[in-house]
């Protein structure tokens, strides 16, 4: 036999905490403040710019080393997978530094200068938002940097490597346009 438990629900409707008037977190539904609505789009733009900048820096570096025949000297002492992994990690850290500066500055400005920026008093930028942003930045950088390093290694010179950037960046641009 089944044991069913009866729940008496309160007949008064509950107010949705995150309604369209609520501007305490970044979202598109806050109709009273345009700046709060723009935070998600701004983060997408920052991710795009930093990933594209870091990955294209890696492409230029690999293509220049190949064109200058420096890569042949490096290949005598290092395994190719170690070299590309080192390049991706090293230039990833180099592109993560300005990213952290921008994100940290933005976080500090939103915490301290909310009144100056005409943000609602109750607005907070959750730490999980920043952690998620950095997580997606690192995943996107790993994907696009490895693609750019591969194109830089395959292209005979920097000019032809630059022509392939459009094809690699097309999925990211389409994702940005659809958001």
Coordinates of N, CA and C in Angstrom, one line a residue:
X1 N 0.8 -1.2 0.0 CA 0.0 0.0 0.0 C 0.9 1.2 0.0
X2 N 0.3 2.3 -0.6 CA 1.0 3.6 -0.7 C 0.7 4.5 0.5
X3 N 1.7 5.2 1.0 CA 1.4 6.1 2.1 C 1.5 7.5 1.5
X4 N 0.4 8.1 1.4 CA 0.3 9.5 0.8 C 0.2 10.5 1.9
X5 N 1.0 11.5 1.8 CA 1.0 12.6 2.8 C 0.3 13.8 2.2
X6 N -0.5 14.4 3.0 CA -1.3 15.6 2.6 C -0.5 16.8 2.9
X7 N -0.3 17.7 2.0 CA 0.3 19.0 2.2 C -0.7 20.1 2.0
X8 N -0.9 20.9 3.1 CA -1.8 22.0 3.0 C -0.9 23.2 2.5
X9 N -1.2 23.7 1.4 CA -0.5 24.9 0.8 C -1.2 26.2 1.2
X10 N -0.4 27.2 1.4 CA -0.9 28.5 1.7 C -1.7 29.0 0.5
X11 N -2.9 29.4 0.7 CA -3.7 29.9 -0.5 C -3.2 31.3 -1.0
X12 N -2.5 32.0 -0.2 CA -2.1 33.3 -0.6 C -0.9 33.2 -1.6
X13 N -0.9 33.9 -2.7 CA 0.1 33.7 -3.7 C 1.4 34.3 -3.2
X14 N 2.5 33.7 -3.5 CA 3.8 34.1 -3.1 C 4.4 35.1 -4.2
X15 N 5.0 36.1 -3.7 CA 5.6 37.1 -4.6 C 6.9 36.6 -5.1
X16 N 7.1 36.7 -6.4 CA 8.3 36.3 -7.0 C 9.4 37.3 -6.7
X17 N 10.5 36.8 -6.0 CA 11.5 37.7 -5.6 C 12.3 38.3 -6.8
X18 N 12.4 37.6 -7.9 CA 13.1 38.1 -9.0 C 12.1 38.5 -10.1
X19 N 11.3 39.5 -9.8 CA 10.3 40.0 -10.8 C 11.0 40.9 -11.7
X20 N 10.2 41.5 -12.6 CA 10.7 42.4 -13.6 C 11.2 43.7 -13.0
X21 N 10.7 44.0 -11.8 CA 11.1 45.3 -11.2 C 12.3 45.1 -10.3
X22 N 12.7 43.8 -10.0 CA 13.8 43.5 -9.2 C 15.1 43.8 -9.9
X23 N 16.0 44.6 -9.3 CA 17.3 44.9 -10.0 C 18.4 44.6 -9.1
X24 N 18.3 43.6 -8.3 CA 19.3 43.2 -7.3 C 20.4 42.3 -7.9
X25 N 20.2 41.8 -9.1 CA 21.2 41.0 -9.8 C 21.2 41.3 -11.2
X26 N 22.3 41.0 -11.9 CA 22.4 41.3 -13.4 C 21.5 40.4 -14.2
X27 N 20.6 41.0 -14.9 CA 19.6 40.3 -15.8 C 19.0 41.2 -16.8
X28 N 18.3 40.7 -17.8 CA 17.6 41.5 -18.8 C 16.3 41.9 -18.4
X29 N 15.7 41.4 -17.3 CA 14.4 41.7 -16.9 C 14.2 43.0 -16.1
X30 N 15.3 43.5 -15.6 CA 15.3 44.8 -14.8 C 14.9 45.9 -15.8
X31 N 13.7 46.3 -15.8 CA 13.3 47.4 -16.7 C 13.6 48.8 -16.3
X32 N 13.9 48.9 -15.0 CA 14.1 50.3 -14.5 C 15.5 50.8 -14.6
X33 N 16.4 49.9 -15.0 CA 17.8 50.4 -15.0 C 18.5 49.8 -16.2
X34 N 18.9 50.6 -17.2 CA 19.5 50.1 -18.4 C 20.9 49.5 -18.1
X35 N 21.6 50.1 -17.2 CA 23.0 49.6 -16.9 C 23.0 48.1 -16.4
X36 N 22.0 47.8 -15.6 CA 21.9 46.4 -15.1 C 21.5 45.5 -16.2
X37 N 20.8 45.9 -17.2 CA 20.4 45.1 -18.3 C 21.7 44.9 -19.2
X38 N 22.6 45.8 -19.2 CA 23.8 45.7 -20.1 C 24.9 44.9 -19.5
X39 N 24.9 44.5 -18.3 CA 26.0 43.7 -17.7 C 26.2 42.4 -18.3
X40 N 25.1 41.6 -18.6 CA 25.4 40.3 -19.3 C 26.0 40.5 -20.7
X41 N 25.5 41.4 -21.4 CA 26.1 41.7 -22.8 C 27.5 42.2 -22.7
X42 N 27.8 43.0 -21.7 CA 29.1 43.5 -21.5 C 30.1 42.4 -21.2
X43 N 29.7 41.4 -20.4 CA 30.5 40.3 -20.0 C 30.8 39.4 -21.2
X44 N 29.8 39.3 -22.1 CA 30.0 38.5 -23.3 C 31.0 39.2 -24.2
X45 N 30.9 40.5 -24.3 CA 31.8 41.2 -25.2 C 33.3 41.1 -24.6
X46 N 33.4 41.2 -23.3 CA 34.7 41.1 -22.7 C 35.3 39.7 -22.9
X47 N 34.5 38.7 -22.8 CA 35.0 37.3 -23.0 C 35.5 37.2 -24.5
X48 N 34.7 37.7 -25.4 CA 35.0 37.7 -26.8 C 36.3 38.4 -27.1
X49 N 36.5 39.6 -26.6 CA 37.7 40.4 -26.8 C 38.9 39.8 -26.3
X50 N 38.9 39.3 -25.0 CA 40.0 38.7 -24.4 C 40.4 37.4 -25.0
X51 N 39.4 36.5 -25.4 CA 39.7 35.3 -26.0 C 40.3 35.5 -27.4
X52 N 39.7 36.4 -28.1 CA 40.2 36.7 -29.5 C 41.6 37.3 -29.4
X53 N 41.8 38.2 -28.5 CA 43.2 38.8 -28.4 C 44.2 37.8 -28.0
X54 N 44.0 37.0 -27.0 CA 45.0 36.0 -26.5 C 45.2 34.9 -27.6
X55 N 44.2 34.4 -28.2 CA 44.4 33.4 -29.2 C 45.1 33.9 -30.4
X56 N 44.7 35.1 -30.9 CA 45.4 35.6 -32.1 C 46.9 36.0 -31.8
X57 N 47.2 36.3 -30.5 CA 48.6 36.5 -30.1 C 49.3 35.2 -30.2
X58 N 48.7 34.1 -29.9 CA 49.3 32.8 -30.0 C 49.6 32.5 -31.4
X59 N 48.6 32.7 -32.3 CA 48.7 32.5 -33.7 C 49.9 33.2 -34.3
X60 N 50.0 34.5 -34.0 CA 51.1 35.3 -34.5 C 52.4 34.8 -34.0
X61 N 52.5 34.4 -32.8 CA 53.7 33.9 -32.2 C 54.2 32.6 -32.9
X62 N 53.3 31.7 -33.1 CA 53.6 30.4 -33.7 C 54.0 30.6 -35.2
X63 N 53.2 31.5 -35.9 CA 53.5 31.7 -37.3 C 54.9 32.4 -37.5
X64 N 55.2 33.4 -36.6 CA 56.5 34.1 -36.7 C 57.6 33.2 -36.4
X65 N 57.5 32.3 -35.4 CA 58.5 31.3 -35.1 C 58.8 30.4 -36.2
X66 N 57.7 30.0 -36.9 CA 57.8 29.1 -38.0 C 58.5 29.8 -39.2
X67 N 58.1 31.0 -39.4 CA 58.6 31.8 -40.6 C 60.1 32.1 -40.3
X68 N 60.5 32.4 -39.1 CA 61.9 32.7 -38.8 C 62.8 31.5 -38.5
X69 N 62.2 30.3 -38.7 CA 62.8 29.0 -38.5 C 63.4 28.8 -37.1
X70 N 62.8 29.6 -36.2 CA 63.2 29.4 -34.8 C 62.5 28.1 -34.2
X71 N 61.4 27.7 -34.8 CA 60.7 26.5 -34.3 C 61.6 25.3 -34.5
X72 N 62.4 25.3 -35.6 CA 63.2 24.1 -35.9 C 64.3 23.9 -34.8
X73 N 64.8 25.0 -34.3 CA 65.8 25.0 -33.2 C 65.1 24.5 -31.9
X74 N 63.9 25.0 -31.7 CA 63.2 24.6 -30.5 C 62.8 23.1 -30.5
X75 N 62.4 22.6 -31.7 CA 62.0 21.2 -31.8 C 63.1 20.2 -31.5
X76 N 64.4 20.6 -31.6 CA 65.5 19.7 -31.3 C 65.5 19.4 -29.8
X77 N 65.0 20.3 -28.9 CA 65.2 20.1 -27.5 C 63.8 19.8 -26.8
X78 N 62.7 20.1 -27.5 CA 61.4 19.9 -26.8 C 60.5 19.1 -27.7
X79 N 59.6 18.3 -27.0 CA 58.6 17.6 -27.7 C 57.5 18.6 -28.2
X80 N 57.0 18.4 -29.5 CA 56.0 19.3 -30.0 C 54.8 19.5 -29.1
X81 N 54.3 18.5 -28.5 CA 53.1 18.6 -27.7 C 53.4 19.4 -26.4
X82 N 54.6 19.3 -25.9 CA 55.1 20.1 -24.7 C 55.2 21.5 -25.1
X83 N 55.8 21.8 -26.3 CA 56.0 23.2 -26.7 C 54.6 23.9 -26.9
X84 N 53.7 23.2 -27.6 CA 52.4 23.9 -27.8 C 51.6 24.0 -26.5
X85 N 51.7 23.0 -25.6 CA 51.0 23.2 -24.3 C 51.6 24.3 -23.5
X86 N 52.9 24.4 -23.5 CA 53.6 25.5 -22.8 C 53.2 26.9 -23.4
X87 N 53.1 27.0 -24.7 CA 52.7 28.2 -25.4 C 51.3 28.6 -25.0
X88 N 50.4 27.6 -25.0 CA 49.0 27.9 -24.7 C 48.9 28.3 -23.3
X89 N 49.5 27.6 -22.4 CA 49.5 28.0 -20.9 C 50.1 29.3 -20.7
X90 N 51.3 29.5 -21.2 CA 52.0 30.8 -21.0 C 51.3 32.0 -21.5
X91 N 50.9 31.9 -22.8 CA 50.1 33.1 -23.3 C 48.7 33.1 -22.7
X92 N 48.2 32.0 -22.2 CA 46.9 32.1 -21.5 C 47.0 32.9 -20.2
X93 N 48.1 32.6 -19.5 CA 48.4 33.4 -18.3 C 48.6 34.9 -18.6
X94 N 49.3 35.1 -19.7 CA 49.6 36.5 -20.1 C 48.3 37.2 -20.5
X95 N 47.3 36.5 -21.1 CA 46.1 37.2 -21.5 C 45.1 37.1 -20.3
X96 N 45.3 36.3 -19.3 CA 44.5 36.3 -18.1 C 44.7 37.4 -17.2
X97 N 45.9 38.0 -17.2 CA 46.3 39.1 -16.3 C 45.4 40.3 -16.7
X98 N 45.4 40.8 -17.9 CA 44.5 42.0 -18.2 C 43.0 41.6 -17.9
X99 N 42.7 40.4 -18.2 CA 41.3 39.9 -17.9 C 41.0 40.1 -16.4
X100 N 41.9 39.6 -15.6 CA 41.6 39.8 -14.1 C 41.6 41.2 -13.7
X101 N 42.5 42.0 -14.3 CA 42.5 43.5 -14.0 C 41.1 44.1 -14.3
X102 N 40.6 43.8 -15.5 CA 39.3 44.4 -15.9 C 38.2 43.9 -15.1
X103 N 38.1 42.6 -14.8 CA 37.1 42.0 -14.0 C 37.1 42.5 -12.6
X104 N 38.3 42.5 -12.0 CA 38.5 43.0 -10.7 C 38.1 44.5 -10.5
X105 N 38.5 45.3 -11.5 CA 38.2 46.7 -11.5 C 36.7 46.9 -11.6
X106 N 36.1 46.1 -12.5 CA 34.6 46.2 -12.7 C 33.9 45.8 -11.4
X107 N 34.4 44.7 -10.8 CA 33.7 44.2 -9.6 C 33.9 45.3 -8.5
X108 N 35.1 45.9 -8.3 CA 35.3 46.9 -7.3 C 34.4 48.1 -7.6
X109 N 34.3 48.6 -8.8 CA 33.5 49.7 -9.1 C 32.0 49.4 -8.9
X110 N 31.5 48.2 -9.2 CA 30.1 47.9 -8.9 C 29.9 47.8 -7.4
X111 N 30.8 47.4 -6.6 CA 30.6 47.3 -5.2 C 30.7 48.6 -4.5
X112 N 31.7 49.5 -4.9 CA 31.9 50.7 -4.3 C 31.1 51.9 -4.9
X113 N 31.1 51.9 -6.2 CA 30.5 53.1 -6.9 C 29.1 52.8 -7.4
X114 N 28.3 52.0 -6.8 CA 26.9 51.8 -7.3 C 26.1 53.0 -7.4
X115 N 26.2 53.9 -6.4 CA 25.5 55.2 -6.4 C 25.9 56.1 -7.5
X116 N 27.2 56.1 -7.8 CA 27.8 56.9 -8.9 C 27.3 56.4 -10.2
X117 N 27.3 55.1 -10.4 CA 26.9 54.5 -11.7 C 25.4 54.4 -11.8
X118 N 24.6 55.0 -10.9 CA 23.2 55.0 -10.9 C 22.6 53.5 -10.9
X119 N 23.2 52.7 -10.1 CA 22.7 51.4 -9.9 C 21.8 51.4 -8.7
X120 N 20.9 50.4 -8.6 CA 20.0 50.3 -7.5 C 20.8 50.0 -6.2
X121 N 20.3 50.5 -5.1 CA 21.0 50.2 -3.8 C 21.2 48.8 -3.5
X122 N 20.2 47.9 -3.8 CA 20.3 46.5 -3.5 C 21.1 45.7 -4.5
X123 N 21.6 46.3 -5.5 CA 22.3 45.6 -6.6 C 23.6 45.0 -6.0
X124 N 23.8 43.7 -6.3 CA 25.1 43.1 -6.0 C 25.5 42.2 -7.2
X125 N 26.8 42.1 -7.4 CA 27.3 41.2 -8.4 C 27.8 40.0 -7.7
X126 N 27.1 38.8 -7.8 CA 27.5 37.7 -7.0 C 28.9 37.1 -7.4
X127 N 29.6 36.6 -6.5 CA 30.9 36.0 -6.7 C 30.8 34.8 -7.7
X128 N 29.7 34.1 -7.7 CA 29.5 33.0 -8.6 C 29.5 33.5 -10.0
X129 N 29.0 34.7 -10.2 CA 29.0 35.3 -11.6 C 30.4 35.5 -12.1
X130 N 31.3 36.0 -11.2 CA 32.7 36.2 -11.6 C 33.4 34.8 -11.8
X131 N 33.2 33.9 -10.9 CA 33.8 32.6 -11.1 C 33.3 31.9 -12.4
X132 N 32.1 32.0 -12.7 CA 31.5 31.4 -13.9 C 32.2 32.1 -15.1
X133 N 32.3 33.4 -15.0 CA 32.9 34.2 -16.1 C 34.4 33.7 -16.4
X134 N 35.1 33.6 -15.3 CA 36.5 33.1 -15.5 C 36.6 31.7 -16.0
X135 N 35.6 30.8 -15.6 CA 35.6 29.5 -16.0 C 35.3 29.4 -17.5
X136 N 34.3 30.2 -18.0 CA 34.1 30.2 -19.4 C 35.2 30.9 -20.2
X137 N 35.8 31.8 -19.7 CA 37.0 32.4 -20.3 C 38.1 31.4 -20.5
X138 N 38.4 30.6 -19.5 CA 39.5 29.6 -19.6 C 39.1 28.5 -20.6
X139 N 37.9 28.1 -20.6 CA 37.4 27.0 -21.5 C 37.5 27.6 -23.0
X140 N 37.0 28.8 -23.2 CA 37.0 29.4 -24.5 C 38.4 29.6 -25.0
X141 N 39.3 30.1 -24.1 CA 40.6 30.3 -24.5 C 41.3 29.0 -24.9
X142 N 41.1 28.0 -24.1 CA 41.7 26.7 -24.4 C 41.3 26.2 -25.8
X143 N 40.0 26.3 -26.1 CA 39.5 25.9 -27.4 C 40.1 26.7 -28.5
X144 N 40.0 28.1 -28.4 CA 40.4 28.9 -29.5 C 41.9 29.0 -29.6
X145 N 42.6 29.0 -28.5 CA 44.1 29.0 -28.6 C 44.6 27.8 -29.2
X146 N 44.1 26.6 -28.9 CA 44.6 25.4 -29.6 C 44.2 25.4 -31.1
X147 N 43.1 25.9 -31.5 CA 42.8 26.1 -32.9 C 43.7 27.0 -33.6
X148 N 44.0 28.2 -32.9 CA 44.9 29.2 -33.5 C 46.3 28.7 -33.6
X149 N 46.8 27.9 -32.6 CA 48.1 27.4 -32.6 C 48.2 26.4 -33.8
X150 N 47.2 25.6 -34.0 CA 47.2 24.6 -35.1 C 47.3 25.3 -36.4
X151 N 46.5 26.4 -36.6 CA 46.5 27.1 -37.9 C 47.9 27.8 -38.0
X152 N 48.4 28.4 -37.0 CA 49.8 29.0 -37.1 C 50.8 28.0 -37.5
X153 N 50.7 26.7 -37.0 CA 51.7 25.7 -37.3 C 51.5 25.2 -38.8
X154 N 50.2 25.2 -39.3 CA 50.0 24.7 -40.6 C 50.2 25.8 -41.7
X155 N 50.0 27.0 -41.4 CA 50.2 28.1 -42.4 C 51.7 28.3 -42.7
X156 N 52.0 28.5 -44.0 CA 53.4 28.7 -44.4 C 53.9 30.1 -43.9
X157 N 53.1 31.1 -43.8 CA 53.6 32.4 -43.3 C 52.5 33.1 -42.5
X158 N 52.8 34.2 -41.9 CA 51.9 35.0 -41.1 C 50.7 35.5 -41.9
X159 N 51.0 35.9 -43.1 CA 49.9 36.5 -44.0 C 48.8 35.5 -44.2
X160 N 49.2 34.3 -44.6 CA 48.2 33.3 -44.8 C 47.5 32.8 -43.5
X161 N 48.2 32.8 -42.4 CA 47.6 32.4 -41.2 C 46.6 33.4 -40.8
X162 N 46.8 34.7 -41.0 CA 45.8 35.7 -40.7 C 44.5 35.6 -41.5
X163 N 44.6 35.0 -42.7 CA 43.4 34.8 -43.5 C 42.5 33.7 -42.9
X164 N 43.1 32.8 -42.1 CA 42.3 31.7 -41.6 C 41.6 32.1 -40.2
X165 N 42.0 33.3 -39.7 CA 41.4 33.7 -38.4 C 39.9 33.9 -38.6
X166 N 39.4 34.4 -39.7 CA 38.0 34.6 -39.9 C 37.2 33.3 -39.7
X167 N 37.7 32.2 -40.3 CA 37.0 31.0 -40.2 C 36.9 30.4 -38.8
X168 N 38.0 30.6 -38.1 CA 38.1 30.1 -36.7 C 37.2 30.9 -35.8
X169 N 37.1 32.2 -36.0 CA 36.4 33.1 -35.1 C 34.9 33.2 -35.5
X170 N 34.5 32.6 -36.6 CA 33.1 32.6 -37.0 C 32.1 32.0 -36.0
X171 N 32.4 30.9 -35.4 CA 31.4 30.4 -34.4 C 31.3 31.3 -33.2
X172 N 32.4 32.0 -32.8 CA 32.3 32.9 -31.7 C 31.5 34.1 -32.0
X173 N 31.6 34.6 -33.2 CA 30.9 35.8 -33.7 C 29.4 35.4 -33.8
X174 N 29.1 34.3 -34.4 CA 27.7 33.8 -34.5 C 27.1 33.7 -33.1
X175 N 27.8 33.1 -32.2 CA 27.3 33.1 -30.8 C 27.0 34.4 -30.2
X176 N 27.9 35.4 -30.4 CA 27.7 36.7 -30.0 C 26.5 37.4 -30.6
X177 N 26.4 37.2 -31.9 CA 25.2 37.8 -32.6 C 23.9 37.3 -32.2
X178 N 23.9 36.0 -31.8 CA 22.6 35.4 -31.4 C 22.3 35.7 -29.9
X179 N 23.2 36.2 -29.2 CA 22.9 36.4 -27.8 C 22.2 37.7 -27.5

